[in-house]
Amino acid sequence: MGVAGETAPQALRGPSWDGRFTVLILFLPPALLLFTLFVVLPIGEAAWYSAFNWNGFGKPTNWIGFDNYRFVLETRAFWLALRNNGLIIAVSLAIQLPLALTLALMLAERFRGAVALRMLFFMPYILAEIATGLIFSFVYDGDYGLVASIWRTFGAEPLHLLASTDTAMLAVLIVIVWKYFGFHMMLFIAALQGLDKSLIEAARIDGATRSQALRHVVIPLLYPTIRLSVFFAIVGSLQLFDLVMPLTRGGPADSSNTMVSFLYNNGISRMRVGYGSAIGVILFVICVTFAFTYKRWFMRDE
Amino acid sequence: MRLLGKLGLAAAACLLGAQIAAADTTVKWLHIEVNPVQVKLWEEVARAYEASHPGVKVEMQFLENEAYKAKLPTILQSKDRPNIIYSWAGGVLKTQIEAGVLDDITDQVKGYSDSLTPAALAAFTSNGRVYGLPTALSQVGFLCNKELMAKAKVDPAGIKSWDDLLAAVKTLKAAGVTPIVVGGADKWPLHFYWTHLAVRIGGKPAFDAALKGENGGFAGETFQKSGELFKQLVDLQPFQNGFLGFKNPQAVGYFGDGKAAMTLAISTVYHLQRALAADKTGLSEDKICWFDFPVVAGGKGAPTDTLGGITGWLITKGSPKEAVDFLKYFVSKDVQTRLAAGNFIIPVVQGADAGLNNSFMKLIAANLAKSNYHQNFYDQSLGPSVGRVVNDVAAEIAGGSMSPQDAAKAIEAAWKQGN
């Protein structure tokens, strides 16, 4: 902060209102137009369609008010999908993030092979979701897959993880953790490398052990990144779709549906556009509520 | 440089081609066929048509089955829609007609349409108006593996009733043979059981009544009973291990690999299993047997009643008259005979079944000719929203997560919601 820092606001302050007005006239319309076209209109349209019993042909005419919402809430599969989204969030927070943080703490330091290991762990994230799903559907295959051959060495009956209502969701969760922990690990590594090392050194000089320094200095300094990671993990969990489709398509018996695969299976495949729109609106409300609350409570200062 | 020269030439040829085409009529034809041999034959037919009709260009477009179903409403409402589209008739067709996205081609096919199998044409007719032309028929029944059946000493010709089938499953299991393979992840292969049982138990009257909401609709006795009988089979655990995770092509390949004694399948699987088997040769024809879906004691349906598909082509709104003309050429005796000779279809043009050179295909054609009630697949005929619920509940009964009573009620609820 020097001379420049002090003159800049003054320059703005000069023709204050006029200047801002010009900026407003110049920059607001395009932004507003884009926002309206690509955000407000589609959401509004979905909300509008959700009030009709409509199959996507022609104009919606059969107005049924809130019935679609009632139908959605009466469906057992919807609640299963909601529960599954909850499960994904829980696993992301309880297993994925701690795993990512642990690995990040180990790999943030400079040693031979650190970069290679980082890339190795990050690799699953680079892979396209749909490809990951296909790969794992082979891995899980009870007759030919990796799981099958492990199973066979123990002489057990073939196990079809994706074909049973008891294990399908578990199998999906494992893939989710495998796929995304590398992303969070990279976020943490970046944050760790940006930390002010002198603070840790100061703590060590003051007699703090390694773990004490970690608990009381490093982790608190990482809080902004952790909060961001949690945000990404939850929003990503709510939107999960492209891993589920190649693995199970939400089955068997809807046991591994997420909200979005439930939306796709019902709204698109069944041509119940109104019903699907209602699911979309519900999901939208959940996401927005979460995003705003989280921002307000946990990410205030950022 | 030579490559570059070739590329340049190719580009020039394309440009030239594009210019010629721009002055002419293009018929855009959207299909979902995955069998490359059949597509090649279609391609030949299209080129032959172009040769005899200067100024008309037939352009083939392809979409995968599920993607096609999902995109159809949007495609049909776009200005750039294809002129000829694939159809399974039934509820979806009805919706498309109501939405006014199809052309009424009644007058254009007058006279010609008499050459088609009446039942097949009827599937594409609504209120006396014709909206498309059928192209193929199929029948659902049990394909079996002669060797495995012989190993367990089960005579496929002796499986006439539902109880015979249950007994056969028990015998096969006792002999250490997987009785039935099914692609449960796709759900619709499982709905064949439920639907065919309904066809056997209630026959045409029960289905017609359910459509009108009589006798408790789809929650009525016939449909509960078909769930119960299906449950009897499911309780014997007749399917391969992990059947709910198998997609249909996988299951067909499994049968082709000779790993299961039976599969309830569309007649086309008779040939398809060879392509989908791990060794790409599958079971040779002398190793496969076929028997019709067993009858149910006290059932009102006739043993000759059939379940199967009626597929064909629709003409979309505002298409050039050449589109209909090409379609008539495509569904002509000559072309149908060629397709029949390739074992691709059971033809719908009268007389074209002379092209069938395979005893199995002839048998299916004869079965269909005998049938007085050919039920189109429920998941097609009830339209996408109710049809998929039928698939769902069939999979749920098979997986043990839904009772036959609840299944019937779920379909009736979907039917009421969808209308």
XYZ file of C-alpha atoms in Angstrom:
721
model
C 0.000 0.000 0.000
C 1.638 3.175 -1.072
C 0.897 6.198 -3.121
C -1.014 4.273 -5.741
C -3.348 2.845 -3.138
C -4.356 6.247 -1.983
C -4.768 7.976 -5.308
C -6.911 5.349 -6.936
C -9.988 5.750 -4.739
C -9.700 9.512 -5.042
C -9.731 9.282 -8.813
C -12.916 7.269 -8.571
C -14.410 9.581 -6.084
C -14.092 12.539 -8.499
C -16.976 12.222 -10.927
C -18.469 9.713 -8.521
C -22.088 9.133 -9.561
C -21.583 9.997 -13.237
C -18.695 7.580 -13.568
C -20.503 4.746 -11.908
C -23.572 5.429 -13.990
C -21.528 5.118 -17.198
C -20.101 1.851 -15.969
C -23.612 0.700 -15.113
C -24.993 1.633 -18.527
C -22.076 -0.009 -20.306
C -21.685 -3.217 -18.372
C -24.972 -4.035 -16.714
C -27.157 -4.729 -19.781
C -24.958 -7.456 -21.298
C -24.499 -9.138 -17.925
C -28.181 -8.825 -17.108
C -29.124 -10.130 -20.541
C -26.846 -13.159 -20.273
C -27.977 -13.866 -16.732
C -31.633 -13.617 -17.734
C -31.205 -15.733 -20.853
C -29.137 -18.507 -19.389
C -30.099 -18.573 -15.718
C -33.400 -16.933 -14.914
C -35.366 -18.051 -17.963
C -34.507 -21.759 -17.809
C -35.278 -21.881 -14.095
C -38.489 -19.988 -14.636
C -39.401 -22.302 -17.489
C -38.776 -25.388 -15.383
C -40.946 -23.953 -12.627
C -43.676 -23.198 -15.169
C -43.560 -26.683 -16.737
C -43.678 -28.301 -13.313
C -47.276 -27.145 -13.014
C -48.374 -29.207 -16.016
C -48.913 -32.845 -16.807
C -46.881 -32.650 -19.992
C -44.941 -35.122 -22.128
C -42.823 -32.640 -24.052
C -44.930 -32.545 -27.213
C -46.466 -29.278 -28.331
C -47.422 -26.695 -25.731
C -48.224 -27.742 -22.179
C -51.973 -27.404 -21.646
C -52.945 -29.765 -18.858
C -52.523 -27.537 -15.781
C -52.324 -29.561 -12.574
C -50.863 -26.988 -10.192
C -48.736 -28.528 -7.471
C -49.741 -32.130 -8.216
C -46.354 -32.977 -9.746
C -44.680 -31.986 -6.479
C -47.136 -34.144 -4.582
C -46.434 -37.089 -6.917
C -42.692 -36.630 -6.447
C -42.962 -36.512 -2.680
C -45.215 -39.579 -2.670
C -42.649 -41.613 -4.599
C -40.549 -43.964 -2.511
C -37.740 -43.763 -5.076
C -37.452 -40.005 -4.576
C -36.796 -40.400 -0.880
C -34.313 -43.170 -1.617
C -32.515 -40.824 -4.022
C -32.524 -38.078 -1.410
C -31.152 -40.487 1.190
C -28.442 -41.564 -1.257
C -27.439 -37.945 -1.817
C -27.212 -37.591 1.947
C -25.036 -40.698 2.094
C -22.736 -39.336 -0.587
C -22.360 -36.077 1.326
C -21.656 -37.942 4.545
C -19.033 -40.162 2.941
C -17.456 -37.185 1.190
C -17.142 -35.294 4.455
C -16.250 -38.172 6.734
C -13.936 -40.224 4.535
C -12.970 -38.388 1.383
C -11.863 -35.036 2.819
C -9.865 -36.453 5.774
C -8.165 -38.858 3.369
C -7.358 -36.009 1.005
C -6.038 -33.871 3.854
C -3.833 -36.635 5.217
C -2.338 -37.327 1.829
C -1.865 -33.617 1.198
C 0.048 -33.196 4.462
C 2.334 -36.016 3.428
C 2.815 -34.935 -0.148
C 3.086 -31.161 0.267
C 6.681 -31.496 1.346
C 9.436 -31.653 -1.172
C 10.922 -35.101 -1.480
C 11.848 -37.389 -4.321
C 8.783 -38.731 -6.035
C 6.335 -36.327 -4.365
C 5.219 -34.875 -7.669
C 4.825 -38.293 -9.238
C 2.723 -39.485 -6.282
C 0.584 -36.358 -6.457
C -0.105 -36.978 -10.127
C -0.893 -40.603 -9.406
C -3.508 -39.678 -6.816
C -4.877 -36.918 -9.013
C -5.260 -39.193 -12.012
C -8.748 -40.547 -11.218
C -10.038 -36.978 -11.214
C -8.757 -36.360 -14.754
C -10.577 -39.408 -16.061
C -14.026 -38.614 -17.479
C -16.876 -39.653 -15.175
C -18.525 -41.780 -17.810
C -15.258 -43.629 -18.506
C -14.712 -44.149 -14.785
C -18.164 -45.654 -14.511
C -17.546 -48.026 -17.392
C -14.162 -49.078 -16.045
C -15.603 -49.817 -12.634
C -18.567 -51.669 -14.058
C -15.948 -54.085 -15.422
C -13.979 -54.104 -12.197
C -17.131 -54.988 -10.259
C -18.324 -57.596 -12.753
C -18.969 -60.759 -10.787
C -17.799 -63.119 -13.514
C -14.864 -61.433 -15.210
C -13.928 -58.432 -13.073
C -11.120 -57.741 -10.672
C -13.433 -58.210 -7.713
C -14.455 -61.577 -9.125
C -10.886 -62.809 -9.432
C -10.063 -61.681 -5.894
C -13.184 -63.446 -4.740
C -12.296 -66.593 -6.600
C -8.877 -66.844 -4.985
C -10.759 -67.229 -1.717
C -12.977 -69.802 -3.354
C -16.165 -67.819 -2.769
C -19.292 -67.674 -4.928
C -19.272 -64.964 -7.603
C -20.372 -61.672 -6.101
C -22.226 -59.097 -8.170
C -21.849 -55.902 -6.193
C -23.819 -53.754 -8.620
C -26.689 -56.212 -8.930
C -27.824 -56.289 -5.328
C -29.887 -53.654 -3.578
C -27.702 -54.126 -0.491
C -24.358 -53.433 -2.106
C -24.958 -51.304 -5.206
C -24.835 -47.963 -3.370
C -21.766 -49.021 -1.413
C -20.002 -49.861 -4.662
C -20.933 -46.467 -6.099
C -19.662 -44.704 -2.955
C -16.287 -46.398 -3.242
C -15.926 -45.126 -6.803
C -16.895 -41.616 -5.706
C -14.212 -41.515 -3.017
C -11.653 -42.982 -5.404
C -12.485 -40.467 -8.084
C -12.625 -37.208 -6.170
C -10.190 -37.404 -3.254
C -7.344 -36.376 -5.584
C -9.069 -33.139 -6.437
C -9.411 -32.146 -2.793
C -5.876 -33.304 -2.108
C -4.596 -30.937 -4.785
C -6.578 -28.041 -3.274
C -5.019 -28.769 0.123
C -1.520 -29.099 -1.304
C -1.847 -25.748 -3.038
C -3.008 -24.166 0.207
C -0.240 -25.816 2.226
C 2.393 -24.545 -0.144
C 0.998 -21.051 0.119
C 1.190 -21.068 3.919
C 3.539 -18.707 5.705
C 6.241 -21.150 6.846
C 7.539 -18.738 9.467
C 4.407 -19.280 11.578
C 5.081 -23.017 11.764
C 8.743 -22.435 12.474
C 7.829 -19.996 15.224
C 5.549 -22.592 16.808
C 8.291 -25.209 16.638
C 10.805 -22.821 18.221
C 8.271 -22.175 20.973
C 8.428 -25.904 21.703
C 5.372 -27.238 19.927
C 5.648 -30.837 18.778
C 4.986 -31.727 15.162
C 1.446 -32.817 15.838
C 0.751 -29.808 18.042
C 1.957 -27.484 15.297
C -0.228 -29.370 12.871
C -3.310 -29.162 15.071
C -2.984 -25.630 16.290
C -1.263 -23.853 13.421
C -1.437 -25.665 10.083
C -5.047 -26.897 10.176
C -6.466 -23.546 11.355
C -4.539 -21.835 8.582
C -6.142 -24.288 6.140
C -9.703 -23.502 7.273
C -10.548 -21.298 4.275
C -9.526 -24.086 1.911
C -11.307 -26.740 3.964
C -14.478 -24.657 3.884
C -14.156 -24.376 0.117
C -13.529 -28.108 -0.199
C -16.586 -28.898 1.889
C -18.619 -26.580 -0.313
C -17.421 -28.282 -3.497
C -17.927 -31.731 -2.009
C -21.523 -31.036 -1.007
C -22.560 -29.276 -4.201
C -20.825 -31.976 -6.249
C -22.560 -34.698 -4.237
C -25.948 -33.128 -4.859
C -25.285 -33.015 -8.597
C -23.826 -36.497 -8.979
C -25.136 -38.199 -12.105
C -22.577 -39.287 -14.678
C -20.899 -41.854 -12.437
C -24.184 -43.496 -11.504
C -25.529 -43.980 -15.023
C -22.852 -46.319 -16.415
C -22.524 -48.158 -13.104
C -26.107 -48.928 -12.142
C -28.471 -46.462 -13.837
C -29.893 -45.968 -10.395
C -30.823 -49.605 -9.939
C -31.441 -52.251 -8.887
C -34.892 -51.220 -7.720
C -33.860 -47.542 -7.446
C -31.429 -48.391 -4.661
C -28.573 -46.313 -6.084
C -30.423 -43.412 -7.675
C -29.265 -39.897 -6.935
C -31.618 -36.946 -7.300
C -30.294 -36.195 -10.780
C -30.400 -39.774 -12.067
C -33.906 -39.991 -10.613
C -34.759 -36.824 -12.538
C -33.312 -38.265 -15.735
C -34.973 -41.662 -15.376
C -38.370 -40.123 -14.736
C -38.385 -36.802 -16.518
C -36.470 -37.646 -19.680
C -36.749 -41.406 -20.233
C -40.423 -41.444 -19.348
C -41.207 -38.227 -21.160
C -42.843 -36.783 -18.065
C -41.390 -33.351 -18.541
C -43.662 -31.716 -15.978
C -42.814 -34.277 -13.322
C -39.123 -34.034 -14.164
C -39.270 -30.252 -13.928
C -40.755 -30.558 -10.463
C -37.822 -32.745 -9.385
C -35.468 -30.204 -10.951
C -37.053 -27.355 -9.055
C -36.859 -29.263 -5.767
C -33.171 -30.017 -6.387
C -32.567 -26.390 -7.325
C -34.180 -25.163 -4.130
C -32.086 -27.565 -2.053
C -28.863 -26.492 -3.779
C -29.576 -22.774 -3.572
C -30.656 -22.963 0.047
C -27.511 -24.850 0.900
C -25.230 -22.554 -1.095
C -26.591 -19.368 0.441
C -26.711 -20.695 3.978
C -23.215 -22.063 3.716
C -21.863 -18.852 2.251
C -23.550 -16.874 4.981
C -22.459 -19.035 7.883
C -19.107 -20.441 6.947
C -17.589 -18.401 4.163
C -18.448 -14.947 5.355
C -15.031 -13.433 5.257
C -14.001 -14.783 1.869
C 1.623 -34.683 -50.944
C -0.267 -37.507 -52.511
C -2.445 -37.702 -49.412
C -3.048 -33.965 -49.547
C -4.000 -34.278 -53.201
C -6.472 -37.005 -52.372
C -7.929 -34.959 -49.555
C -8.325 -32.001 -51.881
C -10.043 -34.148 -54.439
C -12.318 -35.560 -51.784
C -13.165 -32.064 -50.565
C -13.920 -30.936 -54.087
C -16.102 -33.964 -54.620
C -17.953 -33.194 -51.396
C -18.531 -29.606 -52.444
C -19.753 -30.707 -55.832
C -21.985 -33.291 -54.226
C -23.335 -30.707 -51.822
C -24.167 -28.357 -54.672
C -26.065 -31.003 -56.555
C -27.887 -32.072 -53.433
C -28.827 -28.511 -52.583
C -30.842 -28.269 -55.765
C -32.640 -31.543 -55.097
C -34.813 -33.142 -52.488
C -33.151 -34.771 -49.527
C -35.004 -37.396 -47.541
C -33.592 -37.578 -44.029
C -34.018 -40.983 -42.483
C -33.302 -41.492 -38.769
C -32.761 -45.074 -37.580
C -31.555 -46.931 -34.483
C -30.283 -50.139 -36.047
C -27.027 -51.439 -34.550
C -26.532 -54.506 -36.710
C -23.906 -53.383 -39.265
C -24.863 -56.060 -41.791
C -28.453 -54.888 -41.849
C -27.465 -51.208 -42.054
C -25.259 -52.032 -45.035
C -28.203 -53.655 -46.768
C -30.377 -50.584 -46.052
C -27.634 -48.388 -47.395
C -27.661 -50.399 -50.634
C -31.425 -50.049 -50.863
C -31.152 -46.276 -50.418
C -28.467 -45.985 -53.099
C -30.519 -48.132 -55.471
C -33.493 -45.838 -54.906
C -31.375 -42.775 -55.585
C -30.128 -44.330 -58.817
C -33.649 -44.927 -60.090
C -34.953 -41.565 -58.845
C -32.602 -38.816 -60.030
C -32.797 -35.702 -57.924
C -33.625 -37.494 -54.670
C -31.021 -38.013 -52.026
C -31.596 -40.358 -49.070
C -29.559 -39.435 -46.041
C -29.266 -41.911 -43.156
C -28.876 -40.659 -39.611
C -28.300 -42.791 -36.539
C -29.045 -42.512 -32.827
C -28.614 -45.171 -30.162
C -31.891 -46.659 -28.858
C -32.116 -44.986 -25.417
C -30.746 -41.674 -26.718
C -33.283 -41.779 -29.520
C -36.198 -42.242 -27.135
C -34.949 -39.420 -24.927
C -34.402 -36.936 -27.752
C -37.428 -37.706 -29.873
C -39.803 -35.039 -28.516
C -37.203 -32.334 -29.143
C -36.206 -33.705 -32.542
C -39.807 -33.822 -33.707
C -40.431 -30.210 -32.767
C -37.344 -28.832 -34.467
C -37.556 -27.264 -37.926
C -34.727 -29.475 -39.130
C -36.402 -32.739 -38.164
C -35.761 -35.938 -40.102
C -38.505 -37.030 -42.523
C -38.601 -40.717 -41.681
C -38.276 -41.911 -38.094
C -38.268 -45.282 -36.361
C -41.280 -46.287 -34.277
C -42.529 -49.084 -32.049
C -46.116 -47.888 -32.563
C -48.251 -47.917 -29.405
C -48.671 -45.142 -26.867
C -45.797 -42.992 -28.063
C -47.219 -42.983 -31.577
C -50.598 -41.964 -30.193
C -49.025 -39.004 -28.392
C -47.135 -37.965 -31.518
C -50.332 -38.047 -33.556
C -52.143 -35.959 -30.955
C -49.306 -33.443 -30.937
C -49.638 -33.059 -34.710
C -45.996 -33.741 -35.516
C -46.725 -36.535 -38.021
C -48.032 -36.532 -41.577
C -51.241 -38.346 -42.438
C -50.181 -40.508 -45.393
C -53.474 -42.382 -45.871
C -54.091 -41.070 -49.379
C -50.516 -41.548 -50.532
C -50.470 -45.232 -49.580
C -53.986 -46.050 -50.803
C -54.015 -49.313 -52.753
C -50.434 -50.071 -51.783
C -51.348 -50.594 -48.149
C -53.454 -53.647 -49.074
C -50.236 -55.561 -49.636
C -49.342 -55.331 -45.934
C -50.266 -57.684 -43.085
C -53.444 -56.071 -41.702
C -52.446 -56.370 -38.019
C -49.103 -54.735 -38.702
C -50.656 -51.884 -40.644
C -53.305 -51.438 -37.941
C -50.558 -50.639 -35.449
C -49.715 -47.547 -37.469
C -53.323 -46.556 -38.098
C -55.361 -44.314 -35.838
C -59.013 -43.417 -36.427
C -58.748 -44.897 -39.909
C -55.809 -42.681 -40.875
C -52.383 -44.115 -41.661
C -49.314 -42.381 -40.195
C -46.553 -44.796 -41.072
C -45.638 -48.152 -42.490
C -44.717 -51.259 -40.500
C -41.518 -53.022 -41.392
C -41.097 -56.036 -39.144
C -42.811 -58.311 -36.663
C -41.325 -60.355 -33.867
C -42.446 -62.885 -31.282
C -41.355 -63.384 -27.691
C -40.688 -66.951 -26.614
C -38.166 -69.224 -24.951
C -34.884 -69.886 -26.710
C -33.149 -72.934 -25.325
C -29.814 -74.671 -25.496
C -30.322 -78.257 -26.702
C -27.166 -79.631 -25.068
C -27.878 -78.188 -21.629
C -31.520 -79.249 -21.775
C -30.412 -82.765 -22.715
C -27.855 -82.767 -19.910
C -30.648 -82.235 -17.383
C -32.982 -84.544 -19.326
C -35.558 -81.838 -19.938
C -37.521 -82.083 -23.151
C -38.231 -78.552 -24.427
C -41.126 -79.817 -26.525
C -42.749 -81.013 -23.324
C -42.896 -77.571 -21.705
C -46.483 -76.621 -22.449
C -47.827 -75.180 -19.211
C -46.478 -72.798 -16.581
C -46.145 -75.724 -14.161
C -44.080 -77.586 -16.765
C -41.757 -74.592 -16.904
C -41.419 -74.457 -13.115
C -40.676 -78.182 -13.064
C -38.076 -77.777 -15.808
C -36.375 -75.009 -13.825
C -36.179 -77.277 -10.779
C -34.763 -80.153 -12.827
C -32.177 -77.923 -14.475
C -31.088 -76.533 -11.126
C -30.775 -80.004 -9.682
C -28.549 -80.921 -12.624
C -26.295 -77.944 -11.888
C -27.359 -75.952 -14.945
C -28.295 -72.253 -14.787
C -31.913 -72.462 -15.979
C -32.547 -68.958 -17.322
C -30.427 -65.962 -18.249
C -31.968 -62.471 -18.287
C -30.661 -58.899 -18.702
C -32.241 -57.542 -15.532
C -30.411 -54.201 -15.512
C -32.325 -53.168 -18.617
C -35.569 -54.144 -16.849
C -37.597 -54.635 -20.044
C -36.407 -58.225 -20.573
C -37.994 -59.006 -17.201
C -41.279 -57.401 -18.158
C -41.726 -60.063 -20.846
C -42.593 -62.548 -18.080
C -45.140 -60.344 -16.412
C -46.696 -59.212 -19.683
C -46.792 -62.602 -21.330
C -48.386 -64.096 -18.229
C -51.037 -61.386 -18.432
C -51.588 -62.229 -22.102
C -52.046 -65.894 -21.174
C -54.203 -65.305 -18.094
C -56.538 -62.589 -19.321
C -56.118 -62.505 -23.078
C -57.175 -59.541 -25.163
C -60.396 -58.824 -23.210
C -58.488 -58.223 -19.966
C -56.072 -55.791 -21.596
C -58.839 -53.877 -23.351
C -60.803 -53.673 -20.112
C -57.776 -52.406 -18.204
C -57.256 -49.660 -20.768
C -60.812 -48.533 -20.116
C -60.308 -48.749 -16.376
C -62.749 -51.642 -15.976
C -62.303 -54.592 -13.576
C -59.938 -52.553 -11.419
C -57.789 -51.533 -14.394
C -54.198 -52.694 -14.179
C -54.652 -53.323 -10.473
C -57.249 -55.953 -11.379
C -57.196 -59.691 -10.894
C -55.446 -60.636 -14.162
C -52.475 -58.419 -13.500
C -52.144 -59.384 -9.850
C -52.230 -63.019 -10.888
C -49.509 -62.513 -13.504
C -47.345 -60.991 -10.786
C -48.064 -63.938 -8.489
C -47.155 -66.522 -11.108
C -44.030 -64.587 -11.979
C -43.172 -64.609 -8.273
C -43.524 -68.412 -8.258
C -40.803 -68.561 -10.861
C -38.634 -65.948 -9.141
C -38.832 -67.874 -5.869
C -37.111 -70.814 -7.549
C -34.139 -68.500 -8.227
C -34.004 -69.507 -11.880
C -31.792 -66.677 -13.124
C -28.028 -66.441 -13.406
C -26.117 -65.041 -10.458
C -26.241 -61.215 -10.455
C -28.973 -61.020 -13.106
C -30.071 -57.546 -11.960
C -26.682 -56.215 -13.015
C -26.749 -57.707 -16.522
C -27.589 -55.512 -19.473
C -29.524 -57.214 -22.233
C -26.656 -57.571 -24.741
C -24.554 -59.124 -21.976
C -27.320 -61.585 -21.192
C -27.773 -62.490 -24.849
C -24.021 -63.063 -25.087
C -24.178 -65.255 -21.960
C -26.770 -67.410 -23.668
C -24.642 -67.488 -26.825
C -21.707 -68.652 -24.712
C -23.775 -71.671 -23.707
C -23.877 -70.792 -20.020
C -27.620 -71.024 -19.454
C -30.312 -73.383 -20.666
C -33.002 -70.842 -21.578
C -33.764 -67.213 -22.180
C -37.112 -65.508 -22.741
C -36.350 -63.349 -25.726
C -37.504 -61.648 -28.892
C -37.233 -63.956 -31.892
C -34.425 -61.824 -33.375
C -32.156 -62.996 -30.539
C -32.012 -66.356 -32.317
C -29.468 -64.796 -34.664
C -28.248 -61.943 -32.474
C -26.793 -64.315 -29.840
C -24.126 -65.361 -32.333
C -22.816 -61.812 -32.758
C -22.901 -61.076 -29.025
C -21.245 -64.279 -27.819
C -17.696 -63.990 -26.528
C -16.284 -65.999 -29.443
C -18.524 -64.143 -31.964
C -19.870 -67.454 -33.238
C -22.247 -68.376 -30.426
C -24.529 -71.365 -30.678
C -24.957 -72.841 -34.119
C -28.523 -73.253 -35.259
C -28.658 -76.988 -34.701
C -27.899 -76.366 -31.011
C -30.780 -73.988 -30.329
C -34.358 -74.890 -29.620
C -37.439 -72.737 -29.213
C -40.753 -73.172 -27.456
C -43.670 -70.802 -27.142
C -44.505 -69.175 -23.839
C -46.299 -71.804 -21.739
C -50.042 -71.642 -21.151
C -51.584 -71.018 -17.749
C -54.177 -73.377 -16.348
C -57.577 -71.683 -16.560
C -56.175 -68.777 -18.544
C -58.506 -66.987 -20.951
C -55.837 -66.329 -23.565
C -55.478 -68.735 -26.479
C -52.199 -70.674 -26.739
C -51.710 -69.100 -30.158
C -51.847 -65.531 -28.783
C -48.494 -63.848 -29.173
C -46.477 -61.110 -27.522
C -43.976 -59.263 -29.633
C -42.999 -56.134 -31.424
C -44.455 -54.293 -34.358
C -41.900 -51.861 -35.627
C -41.984 -49.483 -38.538
C -41.430 -46.005 -39.887
C -43.291 -42.741 -39.505
C -43.371 -39.706 -41.753
C -42.969 -36.424 -39.906
C -45.025 -33.306 -40.537
C -44.156 -31.294 -43.644
C -41.977 -33.947 -45.275
C -41.554 -33.980 -49.066
C -43.688 -36.481 -50.952
C -40.473 -38.288 -51.918
C -40.163 -39.441 -48.305
C -43.366 -41.462 -48.573
C -42.334 -42.698 -51.973
C -39.025 -43.938 -50.662
C -40.730 -45.570 -47.702
C -43.081 -47.427 -50.035
C -40.035 -48.589 -51.937
C -38.347 -49.636 -48.705
C -41.402 -51.587 -47.541
C -41.920 -53.234 -50.907
C -42.065 -56.922 -51.617
C -38.686 -56.862 -53.277
C -36.791 -55.195 -50.431
C -38.696 -57.082 -47.722
C -37.836 -60.357 -49.440
C -34.158 -59.407 -49.362
C -34.320 -58.474 -45.676
C -36.175 -61.696 -44.924
C -33.576 -63.722 -46.803
C -30.928 -62.166 -44.588
C -32.886 -63.378 -41.500
C -33.268 -59.787 -40.303
C -37.041 -59.552 -40.223
C -40.324 -61.374 -40.304
C -41.734 -59.399 -43.220
C -45.011 -57.517 -43.229
C -45.527 -57.386 -46.983
C -47.681 -60.280 -48.092
C -45.710 -62.814 -50.072
C -42.333 -61.557 -48.899
C -42.089 -64.397 -46.384
C -41.235 -66.538 -49.385
C -37.804 -64.992 -48.920
C -37.415 -66.647 -45.512
C -34.920 -69.434 -46.003
C -34.469 -70.452 -42.413
C -36.712 -72.944 -40.645
C -36.735 -70.943 -37.414
C -37.819 -67.725 -39.105
C -40.471 -69.663 -41.022
C -41.756 -71.071 -37.724
C -42.063 -67.601 -36.192
C -43.787 -66.306 -39.324
C -46.234 -69.192 -39.109
C -46.840 -68.530 -35.402
C -47.604 -64.893 -36.124
C -49.876 -65.846 -38.987
C -51.841 -68.150 -36.639
C -52.084 -65.541 -33.897
C -55.402 -63.786 -33.518
C -54.128 -61.497 -30.766
C -50.631 -60.090 -31.146
C -49.890 -57.930 -28.128
C -47.314 -55.197 -28.700
C -44.779 -54.907 -25.852
C -46.480 -53.234 -22.888
C -43.646 -50.773 -22.410
C -44.325 -49.512 -25.932
C -48.052 -49.872 -26.169
C -48.738 -48.144 -22.833
C -46.490 -45.230 -23.734
C -43.216 -44.303 -22.082
C -44.465 -43.145 -18.703
C -46.644 -46.160 -17.836
C -44.604 -48.647 -19.869
C -41.481 -47.926 -17.898
C -43.363 -48.447 -14.659
C -44.300 -51.901 -15.949
C -40.590 -52.547 -16.520
C -39.782 -51.215 -13.049
C -42.244 -53.387 -11.202
C -41.240 -56.488 -13.160
C -37.660 -55.878 -12.040
C -38.820 -55.237 -8.476
C -40.799 -58.472 -8.335
C -37.784 -60.306 -9.717
C -35.546 -58.645 -7.128
C -37.997 -59.441 -4.344
C -38.536 -55.840 -3.313
C -42.195 -55.552 -4.313
C -45.238 -57.763 -3.880
C -47.311 -58.715 -6.942
C -50.250 -56.779 -5.472
C -48.253 -53.594 -4.992
C -46.815 -54.007 -8.479
C -50.249 -54.114 -10.068
C -51.326 -51.110 -7.986
C -48.230 -49.134 -9.009
C -49.044 -49.629 -12.679
C -52.653 -48.612 -12.196
C -51.525 -45.491 -10.305
C -49.125 -44.580 -13.123
C -51.865 -45.178 -15.670
C -54.187 -42.795 -13.819
C -51.455 -40.173 -13.383
C -50.416 -40.421 -17.017
C -53.894 -39.764 -18.382
